Short mmCIF file of C-alpha atoms in Angstrom, two decimals:
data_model
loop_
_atom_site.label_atom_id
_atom_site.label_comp_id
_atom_site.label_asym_id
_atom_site.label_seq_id
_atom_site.Cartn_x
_atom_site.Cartn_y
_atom_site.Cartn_z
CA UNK T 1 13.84 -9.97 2.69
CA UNK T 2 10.05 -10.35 2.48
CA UNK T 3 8.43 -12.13 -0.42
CA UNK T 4 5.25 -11.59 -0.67
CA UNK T 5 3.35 -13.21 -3.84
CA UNK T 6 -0.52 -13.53 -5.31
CA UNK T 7 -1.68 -16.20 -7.46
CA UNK T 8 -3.61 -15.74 -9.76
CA UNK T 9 -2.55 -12.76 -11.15
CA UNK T 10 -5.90 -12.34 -13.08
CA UNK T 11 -9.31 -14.22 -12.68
CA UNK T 12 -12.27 -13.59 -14.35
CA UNK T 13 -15.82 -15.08 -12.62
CA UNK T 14 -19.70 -14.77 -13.39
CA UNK T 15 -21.16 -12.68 -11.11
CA UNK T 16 -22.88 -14.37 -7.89
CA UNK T 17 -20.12 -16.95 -8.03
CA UNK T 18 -18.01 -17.28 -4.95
CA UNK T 19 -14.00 -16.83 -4.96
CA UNK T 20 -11.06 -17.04 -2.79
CA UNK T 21 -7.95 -14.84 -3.73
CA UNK T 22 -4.40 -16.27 -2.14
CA UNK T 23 -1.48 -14.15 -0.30
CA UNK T 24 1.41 -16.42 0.33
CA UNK T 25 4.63 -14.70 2.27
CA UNK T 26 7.70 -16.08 2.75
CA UNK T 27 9.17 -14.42 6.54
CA UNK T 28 6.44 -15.34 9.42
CA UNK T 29 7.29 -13.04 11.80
CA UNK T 30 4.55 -10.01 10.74
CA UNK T 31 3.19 -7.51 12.55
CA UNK T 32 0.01 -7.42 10.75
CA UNK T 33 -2.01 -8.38 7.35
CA UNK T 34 -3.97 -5.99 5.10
CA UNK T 35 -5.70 -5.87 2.23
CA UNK T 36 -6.49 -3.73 0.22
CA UNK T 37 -8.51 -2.77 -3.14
CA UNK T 38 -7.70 -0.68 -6.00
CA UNK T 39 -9.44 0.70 -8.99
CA UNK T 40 -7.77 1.66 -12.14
CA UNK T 41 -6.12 4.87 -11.85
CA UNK T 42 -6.79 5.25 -8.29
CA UNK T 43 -5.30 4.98 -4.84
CA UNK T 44 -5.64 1.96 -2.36
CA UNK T 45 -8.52 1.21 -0.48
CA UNK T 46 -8.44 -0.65 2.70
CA UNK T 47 -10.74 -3.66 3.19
CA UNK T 48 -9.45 -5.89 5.98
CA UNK T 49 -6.57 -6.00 8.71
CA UNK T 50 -5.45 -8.99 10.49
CA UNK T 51 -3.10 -8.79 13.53
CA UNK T 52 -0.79 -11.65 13.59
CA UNK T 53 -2.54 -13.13 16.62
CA UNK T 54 -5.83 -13.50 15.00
CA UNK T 55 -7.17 -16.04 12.74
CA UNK T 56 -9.74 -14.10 10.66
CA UNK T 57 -11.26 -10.69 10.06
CA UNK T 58 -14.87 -10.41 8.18
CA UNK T 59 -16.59 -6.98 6.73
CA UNK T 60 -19.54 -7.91 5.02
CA UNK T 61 -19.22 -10.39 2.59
CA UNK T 62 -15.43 -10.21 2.88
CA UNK T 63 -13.76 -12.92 4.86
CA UNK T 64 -9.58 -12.45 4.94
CA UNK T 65 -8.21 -15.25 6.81
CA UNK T 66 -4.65 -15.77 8.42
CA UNK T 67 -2.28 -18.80 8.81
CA UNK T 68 1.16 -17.27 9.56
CA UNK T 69 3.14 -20.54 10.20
CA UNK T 70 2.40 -21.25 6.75
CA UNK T 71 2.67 -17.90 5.47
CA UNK T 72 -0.64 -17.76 3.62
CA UNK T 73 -3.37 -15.33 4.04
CA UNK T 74 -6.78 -16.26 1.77
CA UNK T 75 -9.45 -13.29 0.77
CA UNK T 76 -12.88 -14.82 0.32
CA UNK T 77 -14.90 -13.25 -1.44
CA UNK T 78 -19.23 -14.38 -1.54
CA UNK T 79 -21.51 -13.98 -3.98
CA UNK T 80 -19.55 -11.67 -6.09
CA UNK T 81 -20.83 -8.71 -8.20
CA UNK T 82 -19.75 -6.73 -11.11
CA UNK T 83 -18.80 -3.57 -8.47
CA UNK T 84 -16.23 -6.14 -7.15
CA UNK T 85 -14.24 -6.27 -10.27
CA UNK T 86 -10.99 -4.45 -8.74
CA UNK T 87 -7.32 -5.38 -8.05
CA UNK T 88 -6.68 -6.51 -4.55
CA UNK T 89 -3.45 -6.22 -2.68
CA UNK T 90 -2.39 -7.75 0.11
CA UNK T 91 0.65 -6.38 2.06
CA UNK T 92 2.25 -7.47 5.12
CA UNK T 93 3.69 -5.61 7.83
CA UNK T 94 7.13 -6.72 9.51
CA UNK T 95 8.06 -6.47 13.16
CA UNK T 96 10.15 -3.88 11.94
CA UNK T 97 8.38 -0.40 10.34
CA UNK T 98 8.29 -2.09 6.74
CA UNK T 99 5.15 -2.87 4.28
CA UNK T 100 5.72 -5.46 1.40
CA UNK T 101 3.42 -5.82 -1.13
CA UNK T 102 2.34 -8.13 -3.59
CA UNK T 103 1.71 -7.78 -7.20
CA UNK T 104 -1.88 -8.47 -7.08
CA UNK T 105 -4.82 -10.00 -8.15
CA UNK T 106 -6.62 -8.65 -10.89
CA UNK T 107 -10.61 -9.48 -11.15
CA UNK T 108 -13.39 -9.42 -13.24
CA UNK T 109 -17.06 -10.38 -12.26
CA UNK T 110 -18.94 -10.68 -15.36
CA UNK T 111 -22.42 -9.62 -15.47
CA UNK I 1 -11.53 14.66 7.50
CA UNK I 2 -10.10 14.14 4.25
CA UNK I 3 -7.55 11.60 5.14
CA UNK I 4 -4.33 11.95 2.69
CA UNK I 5 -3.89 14.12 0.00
CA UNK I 6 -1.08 14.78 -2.22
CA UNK I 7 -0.08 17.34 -4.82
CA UNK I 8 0.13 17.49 -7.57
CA UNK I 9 -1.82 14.65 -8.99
CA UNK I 10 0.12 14.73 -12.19
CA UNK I 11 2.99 16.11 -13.21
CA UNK I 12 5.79 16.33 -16.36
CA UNK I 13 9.30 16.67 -15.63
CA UNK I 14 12.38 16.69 -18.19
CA UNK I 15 15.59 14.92 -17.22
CA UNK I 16 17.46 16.54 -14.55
CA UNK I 17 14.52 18.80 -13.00
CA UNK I 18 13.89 18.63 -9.78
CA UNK I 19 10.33 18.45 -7.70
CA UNK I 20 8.68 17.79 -4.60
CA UNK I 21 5.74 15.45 -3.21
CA UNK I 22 3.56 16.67 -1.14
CA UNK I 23 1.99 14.50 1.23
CA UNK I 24 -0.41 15.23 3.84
CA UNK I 25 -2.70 13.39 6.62
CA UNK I 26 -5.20 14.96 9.10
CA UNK I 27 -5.27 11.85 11.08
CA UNK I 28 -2.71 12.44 13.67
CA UNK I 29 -0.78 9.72 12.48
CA UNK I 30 2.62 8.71 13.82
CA UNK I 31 3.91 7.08 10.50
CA UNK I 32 4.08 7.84 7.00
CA UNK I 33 5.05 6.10 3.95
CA UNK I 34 6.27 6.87 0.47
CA UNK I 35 5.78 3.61 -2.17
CA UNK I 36 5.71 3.86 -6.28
CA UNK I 37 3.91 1.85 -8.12
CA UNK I 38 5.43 0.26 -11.72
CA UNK I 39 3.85 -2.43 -13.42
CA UNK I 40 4.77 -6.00 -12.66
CA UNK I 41 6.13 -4.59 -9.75
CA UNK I 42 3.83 -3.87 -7.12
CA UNK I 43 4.22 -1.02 -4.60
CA UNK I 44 8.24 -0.81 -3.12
CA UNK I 45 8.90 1.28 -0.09
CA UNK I 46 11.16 4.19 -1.20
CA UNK I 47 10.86 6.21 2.24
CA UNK I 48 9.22 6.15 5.54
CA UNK I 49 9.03 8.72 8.82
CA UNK I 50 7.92 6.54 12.01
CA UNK I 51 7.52 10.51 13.75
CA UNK I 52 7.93 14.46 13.46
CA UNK I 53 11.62 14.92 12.51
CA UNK I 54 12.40 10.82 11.61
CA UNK I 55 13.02 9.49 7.92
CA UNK I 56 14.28 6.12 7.42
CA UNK I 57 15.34 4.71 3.68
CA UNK I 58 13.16 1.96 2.55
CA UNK I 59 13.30 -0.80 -0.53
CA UNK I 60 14.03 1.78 -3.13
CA UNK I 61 15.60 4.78 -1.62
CA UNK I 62 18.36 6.12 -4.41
CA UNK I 63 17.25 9.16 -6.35
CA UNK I 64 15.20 10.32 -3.73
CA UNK I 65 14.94 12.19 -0.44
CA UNK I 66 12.85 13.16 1.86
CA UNK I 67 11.35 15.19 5.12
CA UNK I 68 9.14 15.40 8.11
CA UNK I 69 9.25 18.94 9.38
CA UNK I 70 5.69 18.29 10.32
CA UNK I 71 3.55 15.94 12.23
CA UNK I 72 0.99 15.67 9.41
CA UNK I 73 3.25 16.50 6.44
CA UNK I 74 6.14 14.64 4.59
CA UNK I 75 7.61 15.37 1.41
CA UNK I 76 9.50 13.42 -1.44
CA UNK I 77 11.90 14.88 -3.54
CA UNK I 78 13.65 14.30 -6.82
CA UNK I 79 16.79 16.57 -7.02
CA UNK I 80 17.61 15.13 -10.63
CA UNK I 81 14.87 13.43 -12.03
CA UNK I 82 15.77 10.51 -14.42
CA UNK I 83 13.23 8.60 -17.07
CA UNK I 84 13.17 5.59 -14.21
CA UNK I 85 11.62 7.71 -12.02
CA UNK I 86 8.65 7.71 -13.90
CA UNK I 87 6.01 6.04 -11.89
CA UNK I 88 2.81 6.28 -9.91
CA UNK I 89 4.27 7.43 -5.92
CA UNK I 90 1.66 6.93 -3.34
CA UNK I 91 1.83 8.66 0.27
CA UNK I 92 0.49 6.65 3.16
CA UNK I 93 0.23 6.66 6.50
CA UNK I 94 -0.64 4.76 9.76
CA UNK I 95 -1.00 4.52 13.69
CA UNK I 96 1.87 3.57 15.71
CA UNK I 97 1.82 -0.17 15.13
CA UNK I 98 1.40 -0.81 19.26
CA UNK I 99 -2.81 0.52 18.70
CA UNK I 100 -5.41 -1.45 18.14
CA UNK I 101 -6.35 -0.72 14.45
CA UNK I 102 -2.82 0.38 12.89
CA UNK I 103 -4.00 -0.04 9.20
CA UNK I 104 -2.70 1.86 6.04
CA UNK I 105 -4.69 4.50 4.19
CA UNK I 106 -3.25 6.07 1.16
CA UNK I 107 -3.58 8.95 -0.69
CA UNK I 108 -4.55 9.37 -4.24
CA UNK I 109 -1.55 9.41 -6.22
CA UNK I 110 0.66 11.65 -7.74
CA UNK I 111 1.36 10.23 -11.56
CA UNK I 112 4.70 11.32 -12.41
CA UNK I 113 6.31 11.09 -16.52
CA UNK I 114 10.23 12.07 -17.12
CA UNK I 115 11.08 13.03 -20.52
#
């Protein structure tokens, strides 16, 4: 079964600073990487996908990288800003039809 | 386009009631998804429909059941609900996973309390 796990569970930054959020999983044979965003009380927004044959996606000042030997996917995140302050989710599809989740990462960007 | 909606977005049940999800996507998508959400959990798969007329059990199946009678519907139901049941259920949905962009996209939520 798929493990899929995010460390830290919370961080807490200034704003402008830039930060790096971790997805580690524990099968490497996905389909696809996403992650997403979500606000309290609210759904899941998507921010980036990665298909398992690329290395990297980027959407503005979001970078989501991809090493699936490993089994680590890495959110970057630059010059942060209080907006940002969100959990973000990373979930990986398996060759099958299945989505696993992790637990998330909880931030803050202090003003 | 408004993507995927569900109803209701909140909802009260007493032990034993029964209810249905509604999920529904104007995107022409192929697959859809039911997850809930609990704390310290993440989201676990309960159901998923890869096409009009498939369901296949997920992660968390027991309790619940569901249907695809329609391409851009699929429903979740609770025939006895139970106070473990109580949980945040998202509906999503996605492209067959052979496109180019076969991404996620969720609905709102339905919040759901059993007494």
């Amino acid at each position: 079964k798929q493990e899929v796990t995010q460390i830290p569970a919370a961080l807490s930054v200034p704003e402008g600073e830039n930060l790096v959020l971790n997805c580690s999983f524990t099968d490497s044979a996905i389909y696809n990487l996403q992650w997403f965003r979500q606000d309290p009380g609210k759904g899941l927004t998507s921010l980036l996908l990665i298909q398992s044959s690329q290395r990297e996606q980027t959407s503005g000042r979001l970078n989501a990288s991809l090493d699936k030997s490993s089994g680590r996917s890495t959110l970057y995140i630059a010059a942060s800003q209080p907006g940002d302050s969100a959990t973000y989710l990373c979930a990986v599809r398996n060759t099958g039809n299945q989505f696993y989740f992790g637990t998330g990462t909880s931030l803050t960007v202090i003003p | 386009n408004a993507g995927v909606t569900q109803t209701p977005k909140f909802r009260v049940l007493k032990t034993g009631q029964s209810m249905t999800l509604l999920c529904a996507q104007d995107m022409n998508h192929e697959y859809m998804y039911w997850y809930r959400q609990d704390p310290g959990m993440g989201l676990r798969l309960i159901h998923y429909s890869v096409g009009e007329g498939t369901t296949a059990k997920g992660e968390v199946p027991d309790g619940y059941n569901v249907s695809r009678l329609k391409k851009q519907n699929f429903l979740l139901g609770l025939e006895s609900a139970a106070p473990s049941q109580t949980s945040v259920y998202f509906c999503a949905s996605s492209s067959y996973p052979g496109t180019s962009y076969n991404e996620q996209f969720f609905g709102p939520g339905t919040r759901l309390t059993v007494l």
